[in-house]
Amino acid sequence: MTTCIRIVRSPSGRVRAELRAGELTPRLLDCGDAHVRVALVATVALLLAGDDVVIDVEVGPGLHLELVETSGTVAYDMRGGRASWRVEARVADDATLVWTGLPFVVSAGATVTRRASLTLADNARAVLHETLVLGRTGEVGGDLWTSTDVRRPDGRPVLREDLDLSRPHRQDAAMIGSARCLDQVTLLGFRAELEGPDVLQLAEPGTIVRSLTDHLHESSLPALSGTVQGQVRSVTRWGGQPWLPCPASSPTSPR
């Protein structure tokens, strides 16, 4: 069953959150004039062999949705099986999606495909923080294939990224080398004033900041993510430029 989060404005002008549980259960944390916070709660063990987690998100025009994960996800040893994690999101005109993900751990013996597809209106914004950990402590970790596809409503591409983090390929220097943790903040619809080898400025307004570390606590991106989210809240509540500055300090080096 698909987990659905739909944030719309009713004919009376009030914001309405339409939530439906799947493998994850959405819980309403706060609902204001234009801002909604929703927690994603795992009510069953995830991920096991055969699991197909689907999360469908829609943010209506002029609204701001913040998704908060209450716990990380562990993909367990699947003993030859596989699982998938799929996100479909649509962000309308002048709307914002902020998704703060907790660690997604791929244990030894797990085989996982993770896909995110976003349709972003021309003046919409998104802040996505995802953390991938290959293996629990002392493990090499299983196989992970992850992709992100962001497009405009008319099909124009904004971002397409495919990462093969399976064991035969991830140690390539062009991938993540010897690192075990990939921490990434993706900004769409605006840029961050950052430079460095871990920063990628997209052709359309957008920035990707990535940290590759052996241990998750070595990443500086949680602080960066929190700063950006605060600035996005300020802009969406009080107005301002959609092009937001971030701290001048660079994230930690990948290795």
Short mmCIF file of C-alpha atoms in Angstrom, two decimals:
data_model
loop_
_atom_site.label_atom_id
_atom_site.label_comp_id
_atom_site.label_asym_id
_atom_site.label_seq_id
_atom_site.Cartn_x
_atom_site.Cartn_y
_atom_site.Cartn_z
CA MET A 1 0.00 0.00 0.00
CA THR A 2 1.22 3.51 -0.86
CA THR A 3 1.89 6.11 1.83
CA CYS A 4 0.19 9.33 0.67
CA ILE A 5 0.72 12.90 1.87
CA ARG A 6 -1.33 15.53 0.03
CA ILE A 7 -1.34 19.17 1.17
CA VAL A 8 -3.95 21.36 -0.51
CA ARG A 9 -6.00 24.48 0.16
CA SER A 10 -9.74 23.92 0.44
CA PRO A 11 -12.32 26.18 -1.30
CA SER A 12 -12.78 27.96 2.05
CA GLY A 13 -9.08 28.89 2.05
CA ARG A 14 -8.02 26.59 4.87
CA VAL A 15 -5.07 24.23 4.48
CA ARG A 16 -6.02 20.58 4.41
CA ALA A 17 -3.67 17.64 4.98
CA GLU A 18 -4.84 14.39 3.40
CA LEU A 19 -2.82 11.51 4.85
CA ARG A 20 -2.96 7.80 4.14
CA ALA A 21 -0.80 5.12 5.71
CA GLY A 22 1.18 2.49 3.85
CA GLU A 23 4.36 0.83 5.10
CA LEU A 24 4.98 4.22 6.71
CA THR A 25 2.32 6.09 8.65
CA PRO A 26 2.13 9.89 8.24
CA ARG A 27 1.30 11.80 11.43
CA LEU A 28 0.30 15.46 11.42
CA LEU A 29 2.58 17.49 13.70
CA ASP A 30 1.52 21.04 12.85
CA CYS A 31 -0.79 22.79 10.40
CA GLY A 32 -0.77 26.58 10.00
CA ASP A 33 -1.99 29.09 7.44
CA ALA A 34 0.39 27.75 4.78
CA HIS A 35 2.85 25.51 6.64
CA VAL A 36 2.37 21.83 7.43
CA ARG A 37 4.72 19.46 9.30
CA VAL A 38 4.21 15.73 8.92
CA ALA A 39 6.14 12.90 10.59
CA LEU A 40 6.78 9.63 8.78
CA VAL A 41 6.52 6.81 11.31
CA ALA A 42 7.58 3.23 10.59
CA THR A 43 4.92 0.96 12.09
CA VAL A 44 6.36 -2.29 10.67
CA ALA A 45 9.90 -3.65 10.32
CA LEU A 46 11.62 -2.14 7.27
CA LEU A 47 13.25 -3.12 4.97
CA LEU A 48 12.87 -6.85 4.48
CA ALA A 49 13.10 -8.98 1.35
CA GLY A 50 10.11 -8.33 -0.91
CA ASP A 51 9.25 -4.92 0.58
CA ASP A 52 8.20 -2.26 -1.93
CA VAL A 53 7.84 1.01 -0.03
CA VAL A 54 6.06 3.72 -2.04
CA ILE A 55 5.64 7.30 -0.78
CA ASP A 56 3.48 9.70 -2.78
CA VAL A 57 3.68 13.43 -1.94
CA GLU A 58 1.79 16.41 -3.32
CA VAL A 59 2.24 20.03 -2.22
CA GLY A 60 -0.39 22.45 -3.49
CA PRO A 61 0.24 26.00 -4.78
CA GLY A 62 1.69 28.43 -2.26
CA LEU A 63 2.02 25.82 0.51
CA HIS A 64 5.02 24.60 2.51
CA LEU A 65 5.40 20.97 3.58
CA GLU A 66 8.08 19.71 5.94
CA LEU A 67 8.50 15.94 6.21
CA VAL A 68 10.29 14.60 9.28
CA GLU A 69 11.45 11.01 9.67
CA THR A 70 11.18 9.79 13.25
CA SER A 71 13.64 6.92 12.86
CA GLY A 72 16.23 5.71 10.42
CA THR A 73 15.66 2.79 8.06
CA VAL A 74 17.66 -0.42 8.12
CA ALA A 75 17.66 -2.77 5.15
CA TYR A 76 18.33 -6.17 6.68
CA ASP A 77 20.04 -9.24 5.23
CA MET A 78 17.65 -10.38 2.49
CA ARG A 79 19.18 -13.82 1.91
CA GLY A 80 19.10 -13.50 -1.87
CA GLY A 81 15.93 -11.36 -2.01
CA ARG A 82 15.63 -7.64 -2.70
CA ALA A 83 13.56 -4.61 -1.71
CA SER A 84 12.72 -1.20 -3.15
CA TRP A 85 12.02 2.30 -1.82
CA ARG A 86 10.24 4.72 -4.18
CA VAL A 87 9.24 8.36 -3.79
CA GLU A 88 6.94 10.26 -6.15
CA ALA A 89 6.54 13.96 -5.34
CA ARG A 90 4.85 16.93 -7.02
CA VAL A 91 5.51 20.49 -5.85
CA ALA A 92 3.26 23.19 -7.32
CA ASP A 93 3.75 26.90 -8.04
CA ASP A 94 5.31 28.91 -5.18
CA ALA A 95 5.30 25.76 -2.99
CA THR A 96 8.10 24.24 -0.93
CA LEU A 97 9.00 20.69 0.08
CA VAL A 98 11.53 20.12 2.86
CA TRP A 99 12.39 16.49 3.60
CA THR A 100 14.82 15.67 6.39
CA GLY A 101 15.80 12.03 6.09
CA LEU A 102 17.48 10.01 8.82
CA PRO A 103 20.16 7.40 8.04
CA PHE A 104 19.23 4.74 5.49
CA VAL A 105 21.42 1.78 6.41
CA VAL A 106 22.08 -1.04 3.93
CA SER A 107 23.19 -4.03 6.00
CA ALA A 108 25.37 -6.85 4.76
CA GLY A 109 23.29 -9.16 2.56
CA ALA A 110 20.73 -6.46 1.62
CA THR A 111 19.92 -5.63 -2.00
CA VAL A 112 17.98 -2.38 -2.40
CA THR A 113 16.80 -0.09 -5.20
CA ARG A 114 15.97 3.45 -4.10
CA ARG A 115 14.30 5.90 -6.50
CA ALA A 116 13.04 9.46 -6.13
CA SER A 117 11.01 11.23 -8.85
CA LEU A 118 10.04 14.87 -8.38
CA THR A 119 7.95 17.17 -10.54
CA LEU A 120 8.86 20.74 -9.60
CA ALA A 121 7.04 23.84 -10.86
CA ASP A 122 9.24 26.63 -12.22
CA ASN A 123 9.02 28.72 -9.02
CA ALA A 124 8.81 25.85 -6.53
CA ARG A 125 11.55 24.92 -4.05
CA ALA A 126 12.77 21.72 -2.44
CA VAL A 127 15.34 20.87 0.23
CA LEU A 128 16.21 17.18 0.43
CA HIS A 129 18.62 15.77 3.01
CA GLU A 130 19.44 12.09 2.59
CA THR A 131 22.01 9.97 4.38
CA LEU A 132 23.10 6.60 3.03
CA VAL A 133 25.16 4.25 5.21
CA LEU A 134 26.65 1.12 3.67
CA GLY A 135 26.72 -1.46 6.43
CA ARG A 136 26.28 -1.42 10.17
CA THR A 137 29.35 -1.18 12.40
CA GLY A 138 31.95 -3.67 11.25
CA GLU A 139 30.05 -4.61 8.07
CA VAL A 140 30.94 -4.09 4.42
CA GLY A 141 27.29 -3.42 3.61
CA GLY A 142 25.00 -4.72 0.91
CA ASP A 143 24.18 -3.50 -2.59
CA LEU A 144 22.33 -0.23 -3.26
CA TRP A 145 21.23 1.41 -6.50
CA THR A 146 19.85 4.93 -6.03
CA SER A 147 18.47 7.44 -8.54
CA THR A 148 16.99 10.94 -8.48
CA ASP A 149 14.94 12.34 -11.37
CA VAL A 150 13.66 15.94 -11.11
CA ARG A 151 11.61 17.46 -13.92
CA ARG A 152 9.40 20.45 -14.68
CA PRO A 153 5.68 19.79 -15.32
CA ASP A 154 6.31 19.98 -19.08
CA GLY A 155 8.99 17.29 -18.83
CA ARG A 156 12.09 19.52 -18.93
CA PRO A 157 14.89 17.88 -16.89
CA VAL A 158 16.31 19.64 -13.84
CA LEU A 159 18.41 16.86 -12.31
CA ARG A 160 19.09 13.25 -13.19
CA GLU A 161 21.48 11.29 -11.02
CA ASP A 162 22.10 7.54 -10.90
CA LEU A 163 24.50 5.99 -8.40
CA ASP A 164 25.55 2.37 -8.50
CA LEU A 165 26.61 1.69 -4.92
CA SER A 166 26.76 -2.06 -5.31
CA ARG A 167 29.86 -3.74 -3.91
CA PRO A 168 31.59 -4.30 -7.27
CA HIS A 169 31.42 -0.61 -8.24
CA ARG A 170 31.20 1.73 -5.26
CA GLN A 171 34.91 1.61 -4.37
CA ASP A 172 35.78 3.20 -7.70
CA ALA A 173 37.38 6.62 -7.16
CA ALA A 174 34.65 8.16 -9.30
CA MET A 175 32.00 6.85 -6.89
CA ILE A 176 32.61 6.91 -3.12
CA GLY A 177 35.96 5.14 -2.81
CA SER A 178 36.59 3.75 0.66
CA ALA A 179 33.90 5.86 2.32
CA ARG A 180 31.03 4.10 4.07
CA CYS A 181 28.65 7.06 4.53
CA LEU A 182 27.23 9.34 1.84
CA ASP A 183 25.52 12.42 3.28
CA GLN A 184 23.88 14.79 0.79
CA VAL A 185 21.82 17.98 0.81
CA THR A 186 20.07 18.87 -2.45
CA LEU A 187 18.61 22.35 -2.96
CA LEU A 188 16.24 22.84 -5.87
CA GLY A 189 14.78 26.16 -6.99
CA PHE A 190 17.52 28.24 -5.33
CA ARG A 191 21.26 28.17 -4.80
CA ALA A 192 23.62 28.19 -1.83
CA GLU A 193 26.67 30.46 -1.65
CA LEU A 194 29.13 27.61 -1.28
CA GLU A 195 32.25 26.56 -3.14
CA GLY A 196 34.52 23.57 -2.94
CA PRO A 197 35.11 20.07 -4.30
CA ASP A 198 32.00 18.76 -2.52
CA VAL A 199 29.66 21.38 -4.01
CA LEU A 200 27.89 21.11 -7.36
CA GLN A 201 25.92 24.07 -8.75
CA LEU A 202 23.23 22.88 -11.15
CA ALA A 203 22.47 24.49 -14.54
CA GLU A 204 19.05 25.55 -13.25
CA PRO A 205 18.87 27.14 -9.78
CA GLY A 206 20.00 24.38 -7.45
CA THR A 207 22.93 23.11 -5.40
CA ILE A 208 24.12 19.67 -4.31
CA VAL A 209 26.45 19.43 -1.32
CA ARG A 210 27.90 16.01 -0.56
CA SER A 211 30.04 14.63 2.25
CA LEU A 212 31.75 11.22 2.05
CA THR A 213 32.97 9.91 5.38
CA ASP A 214 33.87 6.67 7.14
CA HIS A 215 31.68 7.57 10.12
CA LEU A 216 28.42 9.53 9.99
CA HIS A 217 29.28 11.82 12.90
CA GLU A 218 32.16 13.23 10.81
CA SER A 219 29.72 14.87 8.37
CA SER A 220 29.01 18.59 8.73
CA LEU A 221 25.88 18.47 6.60
CA PRO A 222 23.28 18.15 9.40
CA ALA A 223 24.26 21.67 10.55
CA LEU A 224 24.13 22.97 6.97
CA SER A 225 20.76 21.31 6.41
CA GLY A 226 19.35 22.89 9.57
CA THR A 227 20.58 26.35 8.55
CA VAL A 228 19.10 26.07 5.06
CA GLN A 229 15.77 24.83 6.41
CA GLY A 230 15.59 27.79 8.78
CA GLN A 231 16.25 30.19 5.93
CA VAL A 232 13.63 28.50 3.75
CA ARG A 233 11.06 28.79 6.55
CA SER A 234 11.87 32.49 6.89
CA VAL A 235 11.46 33.14 3.17
CA THR A 236 8.25 31.14 2.82
CA ARG A 237 6.70 32.78 5.89
CA TRP A 238 7.79 36.37 5.42
CA GLY A 239 8.75 36.69 1.77
CA GLY A 240 12.15 37.46 0.29
CA GLN A 241 14.57 36.25 -2.32
CA PRO A 242 14.38 32.59 -3.32
CA TRP A 243 18.15 32.62 -3.73
CA LEU A 244 19.44 32.00 -0.19
CA PRO A 245 22.94 32.39 1.23
CA CYS A 246 24.38 29.65 3.41
CA PRO A 247 27.32 29.66 5.85
CA ALA A 248 30.57 30.56 4.15
CA SER A 249 32.44 27.64 5.70
CA SER A 250 32.85 24.63 3.45
CA PRO A 251 31.66 21.15 4.47
CA THR A 252 34.24 18.64 5.55
CA SER A 253 36.41 17.06 2.91
CA PRO A 254 35.17 13.73 1.55
CA ARG A 255 38.22 11.87 2.86
#
